[in-house]
Amino acid sequence: MKISYNWLRQYLNIDKDPTELSDILTNIGLEVEGMEEWLSVEGGFKGIVIGEVVECKKHPNADTLSVTKVDIGSGDLLSIVCGAPNVAAGQKVPVATIGTPVKHGDNEFIIKKSKIRGELSEGMICAEDELGMGNKHEVIMVLSPDAKTGTPGSEYFNVEKDTVYEIGLTPNRIDGGSHYGVARDLAAFCNQKAPIVAIKPSVDSFKPDNNNNYIPVVIENSKDCPRYTGLTISSITVKESPEWLKNRIRSIGLEPINNIVDITNYVLHEIGQPLHAFDADMILGDRIIVKNLPDKTNFVTLDEQEKKLSSGDLMICNESEGMCIGGVFGGFTSGVTEKTKNIFLESAYFNPVAIRKTSRRHDLHTDASFRFERGVDPENTIWALKRAAILIKEIAGGDVSSEIVDVYPQKISPYRVKVSFSNIYRLIGKEIKEENIRKILVSLDIKILNESNGILNLEVPAYRVDVTREADVIEEILRIYGYNNIETTNQIRSTITYLDKPDKEKVINTISDMLSGYGFMEIMSNSLTPASLYNNSPDFDAETLVMLANPLSSDLNAMRQTLLFGGLSAAARNINRQNANLKFYEFGNCYFKNRPVAKAVEDFSEELSLDLFVTGTVRPENWNIKSEKTDFFFIKSAVEMVLEKTGINPADLSETSSVRNYFSDGAEYSINNKFLCEFGKLSRKTLNNLDIKQDIYYGHINWTRLMDLLKLQKTIYSELPKLPAVRRDLALLLDNRVKFSSIREAAFRCEKNILRRVGLFDVYEDKSLGQNKKSYAVSFILRDDKQTLTDRMIEKVMNNLIRVFKNEFNAEVR
C-alpha cells in the first residue's frame, strides 16, 4: 500500500521529516518496506532554468538555425544555437543547461557544450515535449514576460515533490488502509509527548440542493449487505481532473481517468471507504436492488470482460439487470463516461466473507475488494458520501439532487471489552502510567465507558476488526507506547522443558536426507482435495472425510485422507512433460473425522504419513550401466530401508497381502495386529483415472504409528564381535506358495543361539524343476560370541535346518 507524505500532512500538523516518520510508522506496526521520492513531472526539471533571449540572429552557415545569446541570471550570457522558427529576442524561455538530461521521444540525451555548424552552443532552449509538458516539438516554449530570469524550472512550473512510502499492511490492520488511518496512528503515537490529533476534513457544508432525482434502494440480502447508502448528483460535467487531484492520484501509483472516478479513488485512499459512481440514467426502473442473481448469469465488467456469476455473488441491480458486482467491480453499461450527466453515488458496507469469496472466484482484485474483504468502517459510509459529493460539486459542478438514502436494517454494534491494569502490566512486562494508558486508548478512538477497581470497560469502534479481546487491547497499548520503550532486564525467566524422544523432526530430516541421497525427490502436494476422490473409492471411508465449511471450489472441498492422489498428480504432470523416470517421497498430514457430527477439536484427528512413488528406470541411461526398470521389489526395498534406518527390523513384522483396491499386487506390514506400512504396484484402474500409461509403484508408511513404536524402543549397544562368522548356503526346491519370510522365521525358530542372519540371494523358476516349483538359494550366517565354531557344530546346525525345512515346507535340498 502506498502512502504519500504530503497527503498525510493534510490531516496531521507534524514537523517530522520523511525518514523520521518512516521509523515511527515501522515501530507502530505499519512497516515501511520502501520509500522513494516522487515528482509531479518526471525529472522535476532538474537543470532547467528560466532564461531571456537577449540577442537572436541567423546562423551564418545554416538557413534554418539561429544563434542566440541567453541570460540565465548567472552573470554570463550563454551562446545557444536554436532550430525553432519562433525563437526571438526578448522572449522568456526554459533553458536546459550543460549536463541536463533531456528526453526526445523515447530517447534521452545529455546537454553538452558543443559546436553546431561552427558556432558554439552552451545549452538548449526547450520545446514542450522535451520538458514532458506536451507533444509540440517544432517550436520552443515561450513563457510569460513576467517570468523571472534565473528561476529554477522546478520552482517556476510548481513541481510538487513528495515522498511515497510502501507500507506492508498486514491483513488485520485494514484500519490503517488509508491516509487518514495512518495519520490517526501517527497522532496517537506523537500525542504521548505533545497534544496532537488527526484532523478529519469537515463535511458540514454538505446539503442536498433538491430531491428531484431520488432513487430508492432495496436490500434483499442484508446478510451480505448490512448497510447501503447513496445519493444522486445531477447536471455534472465529466472532464479531466484538476492538477492537484491528479497529483494526489499519481503519487500513489494510480492513473487519473476523469474527475468523477478520480474523486471516488481519492476518497477511498483518504478515508478507506470504497465508493462507486453509476450513470443514473442507466438505472432502469429508477431503483437500486441489492440481491443475488441466478447461477451462471452473464455479466460484462467495466473492462469489457464477460463473467459467469455465481449465485453467491452479491450484485447491485436495477429493475432489469445487474449493474455492479457488489464491492468488487463495476459493470460496463452503468459506468461513468464523458457523456454522463447524472450519477448515483454508492457508499456501502459489505460482508467481508462474501466479498472475499467473490473476489477469489472471479480472480478480481481491486482496491475496493481489498478493503471490503478485510472489513471497512460501517459508520463511515455517510461521511465518505458527503465528502465525495462536496468534491464533485466543487470540481464537476452539478446539484445534489436527492436526500441521502441510508438502508441500515440492523446497526453493527461496537465491541465491548474489559481490560485490567494488572493484566496490562503483566503482559507488557512494565508498569506504564495509568494516565498514559488512558491517553493512548482515547487517541485510538477506544472509548472508556467506566472504570472501577482497576478495570476499564471499553468500547472499541467497529472498524477495529482485530481488537475484540483484552489481549488485543493490550497489544494496541504496547504498539503505540513503543516496543522499543520496554527495557530488557538482566533477569532470566524460563521453563524447564523436556523434549519427547525420539525427536520427530530429527527423524524426519534423517530419513529425508537418506532418501534424497538414494535419488528420491521430495514433493509437497495440496492438503485440499476433491471429496469425489473418496466418495467413489472402496479404499476410503467417505464418512470420515473432513469437509470445508467454505470451500473455494468443488475441487478443493475436503481435507485429504491420503497422499496417494497428490503424488500421482505430480507424477502425471512430470510424465506429461517427458520426465518419465521418477522417484518421489512426501511427508504430510492426513485428516479424519472421528464421529459423524464433529464440532470439537477432539472430534478430528491427524496422521502423519510418508509416501513413496517410483516409476520408469532405477538409474539414468548410461553406456556402462544396464538399464533396470523399477519393480515391486524396488519399492519394497525402499520401504524396508526406511524401516531399518529407524531401527525397525522388517523381519520382526508380520507380512500379508494388501487388501487395497488401488494395488494390483501389494503387501503390507503390521505389528501386534496394527497396520504399519504397505507397498506394491498400483492398479491400472487407479492410474487410468489420471491418464497415466506407465506402471507406478507406491509405498505408504503410517509415520504417526512408526513414531509410537520408536518411543517403545530401547537402543542396545554391544562391542564388535571378536570371533569370526561362518556362511553356509542351501539351494531349496519349494512349492511356489512358500514365501521367503516363512523360511526365515522357521530358521530362527530352529536355531536361536548362533544363527545371525538369513538371506535370499537367488530365485530360479523353470519347468524342469516340476510343476508349481521354484528354487531358493538361501544364505545362513552363523557366529558364536563365546567360542570359534567347529565343522561339527556347523554341520549339526545345518542338518537341523534341513530337517525343519523338509518337515514344514516339504523342501528338497538340491
PDB file of N, CA and C in Angstrom, residues 219-227 290-292 312 314 349-355 357 409-410 412 549-550:
ATOM      1  N   ILE A 219     -32.694  -3.675  -0.175  1.00  0.00           N
ATOM      2  CA  ILE A 219     -31.703  -4.721   0.105  1.00  0.00           C
ATOM      3  C   ILE A 219     -32.433  -6.038   0.318  1.00  0.00           C
ATOM      4  N   GLU A 220     -32.238  -6.978  -0.587  1.00  0.00           N
ATOM      5  CA  GLU A 220     -32.857  -8.300  -0.452  1.00  0.00           C
ATOM      6  C   GLU A 220     -31.948  -9.274   0.302  1.00  0.00           C
ATOM      7  N   ASN A 221     -30.636  -8.996   0.321  1.00  0.00           N
ATOM      8  CA  ASN A 221     -29.691  -9.857   1.035  1.00  0.00           C
ATOM      9  C   ASN A 221     -28.946  -8.996   2.054  1.00  0.00           C
ATOM     10  N   SER A 222     -29.575  -8.800   3.219  1.00  0.00           N
ATOM     11  CA  SER A 222     -28.991  -7.929   4.240  1.00  0.00           C
ATOM     12  C   SER A 222     -27.833  -8.597   4.975  1.00  0.00           C
ATOM     13  N   LYS A 223     -27.696  -9.908   4.834  1.00  0.00           N
ATOM     14  CA  LYS A 223     -26.561 -10.593   5.466  1.00  0.00           C
ATOM     15  C   LYS A 223     -25.255 -10.174   4.790  1.00  0.00           C
ATOM     16  N   ASP A 224     -25.261 -10.136   3.462  1.00  0.00           N
ATOM     17  CA  ASP A 224     -24.061  -9.770   2.721  1.00  0.00           C
ATOM     18  C   ASP A 224     -23.943  -8.266   2.514  1.00  0.00           C
ATOM     19  N   CYS A 225     -25.040  -7.539   2.720  1.00  0.00           N
ATOM     20  CA  CYS A 225     -25.000  -6.075   2.613  1.00  0.00           C
ATOM     21  C   CYS A 225     -25.735  -5.477   3.813  1.00  0.00           C
ATOM     22  N   PRO A 226     -25.057  -5.368   4.960  1.00  0.00           N
ATOM     23  CA  PRO A 226     -25.729  -4.834   6.152  1.00  0.00           C
ATOM     24  C   PRO A 226     -26.092  -3.355   6.046  1.00  0.00           C
ATOM     25  N   ARG A 227     -25.342  -2.601   5.206  1.00  0.00           N
ATOM     26  CA  ARG A 227     -25.658  -1.165   5.099  1.00  0.00           C
ATOM     27  C   ARG A 227     -25.373  -0.679   3.684  1.00  0.00           C
ATOM     28  N   VAL A 290     -30.297  -4.579  -4.166  1.00  0.00           N
ATOM     29  CA  VAL A 290     -29.089  -5.323  -3.771  1.00  0.00           C
ATOM     30  C   VAL A 290     -29.508  -6.763  -3.535  1.00  0.00           C
ATOM     31  N   LYS A 291     -29.056  -7.654  -4.411  1.00  0.00           N
ATOM     32  CA  LYS A 291     -29.518  -9.040  -4.330  1.00  0.00           C
ATOM     33  C   LYS A 291     -28.526  -9.964  -5.032  1.00  0.00           C
ATOM     34  N   ASN A 292     -28.826 -11.269  -5.016  1.00  0.00           N
ATOM     35  CA  ASN A 292     -28.043 -12.268  -5.732  1.00  0.00           C
ATOM     36  C   ASN A 292     -28.802 -12.695  -6.982  1.00  0.00           C
ATOM     37  N   GLY A 312     -23.782 -17.012  -5.369  1.00  0.00           N
ATOM     38  CA  GLY A 312     -23.270 -16.425  -4.132  1.00  0.00           C
ATOM     39  C   GLY A 312     -22.726 -15.029  -4.303  1.00  0.00           C
ATOM     40  N   LEU A 314     -22.879 -11.170  -4.664  1.00  0.00           N
ATOM     41  CA  LEU A 314     -23.808 -10.075  -4.357  1.00  0.00           C
ATOM     42  C   LEU A 314     -23.761  -9.065  -5.504  1.00  0.00           C
ATOM     43  N   TYR A 349     -21.456  -0.874   3.113  1.00  0.00           N
ATOM     44  CA  TYR A 349     -20.678  -1.822   3.918  1.00  0.00           C
ATOM     45  C   TYR A 349     -21.123  -3.224   3.526  1.00  0.00           C
ATOM     46  N   PHE A 350     -20.174  -4.042   3.056  1.00  0.00           N
ATOM     47  CA  PHE A 350     -20.488  -5.399   2.622  1.00  0.00           C
ATOM     48  C   PHE A 350     -19.837  -6.422   3.560  1.00  0.00           C
ATOM     49  N   ASN A 351     -20.430  -7.597   3.605  1.00  0.00           N
ATOM     50  CA  ASN A 351     -19.889  -8.697   4.414  1.00  0.00           C
ATOM     51  C   ASN A 351     -18.515  -9.098   3.888  1.00  0.00           C
ATOM     52  N   PRO A 352     -17.466  -9.023   4.705  1.00  0.00           N
ATOM     53  CA  PRO A 352     -16.109  -9.337   4.224  1.00  0.00           C
ATOM     54  C   PRO A 352     -15.975 -10.736   3.635  1.00  0.00           C
ATOM     55  N   VAL A 353     -16.650 -11.723   4.236  1.00  0.00           N
ATOM     56  CA  VAL A 353     -16.540 -13.104   3.741  1.00  0.00           C
ATOM     57  C   VAL A 353     -17.123 -13.221   2.337  1.00  0.00           C
ATOM     58  N   ALA A 354     -18.271 -12.617   2.118  1.00  0.00           N
ATOM     59  CA  ALA A 354     -18.922 -12.686   0.800  1.00  0.00           C
ATOM     60  C   ALA A 354     -18.061 -12.020  -0.265  1.00  0.00           C
ATOM     61  N   ILE A 355     -17.477 -10.869   0.062  1.00  0.00           N
ATOM     62  CA  ILE A 355     -16.640 -10.163  -0.911  1.00  0.00           C
ATOM     63  C   ILE A 355     -15.381 -10.975  -1.210  1.00  0.00           C
ATOM     64  N   LYS A 357     -14.943 -14.206  -1.103  1.00  0.00           N
ATOM     65  CA  LYS A 357     -15.279 -15.362  -1.950  1.00  0.00           C
ATOM     66  C   LYS A 357     -15.482 -14.932  -3.401  1.00  0.00           C
ATOM     67  N   PRO A 409     -30.594  -1.978   8.140  1.00  0.00           N
ATOM     68  CA  PRO A 409     -31.617  -2.725   8.899  1.00  0.00           C
ATOM     69  C   PRO A 409     -31.215  -3.026  10.338  1.00  0.00           C
ATOM     70  N   GLN A 410     -29.969  -3.432  10.549  1.00  0.00           N
ATOM     71  CA  GLN A 410     -29.536  -3.793  11.900  1.00  0.00           C
ATOM     72  C   GLN A 410     -28.171  -3.169  12.164  1.00  0.00           C
ATOM     73  N   ILE A 412     -24.624  -2.245  13.371  1.00  0.00           N
ATOM     74  CA  ILE A 412     -23.476  -3.035  13.828  1.00  0.00           C
ATOM     75  C   ILE A 412     -22.924  -2.362  15.072  1.00  0.00           C
ATOM     76  N   ALA A 549     -15.988 -25.871   5.425  1.00  0.00           N
ATOM     77  CA  ALA A 549     -17.254 -25.146   5.582  1.00  0.00           C
ATOM     78  C   ALA A 549     -17.465 -24.166   4.442  1.00  0.00           C
ATOM     79  N   ASN A 550     -16.393 -23.518   3.981  1.00  0.00           N
ATOM     80  CA  ASN A 550     -16.495 -22.520   2.907  1.00  0.00           C
ATOM     81  C   ASN A 550     -15.433 -22.803   1.854  1.00  0.00           C
TER      82      ASN A 550
END
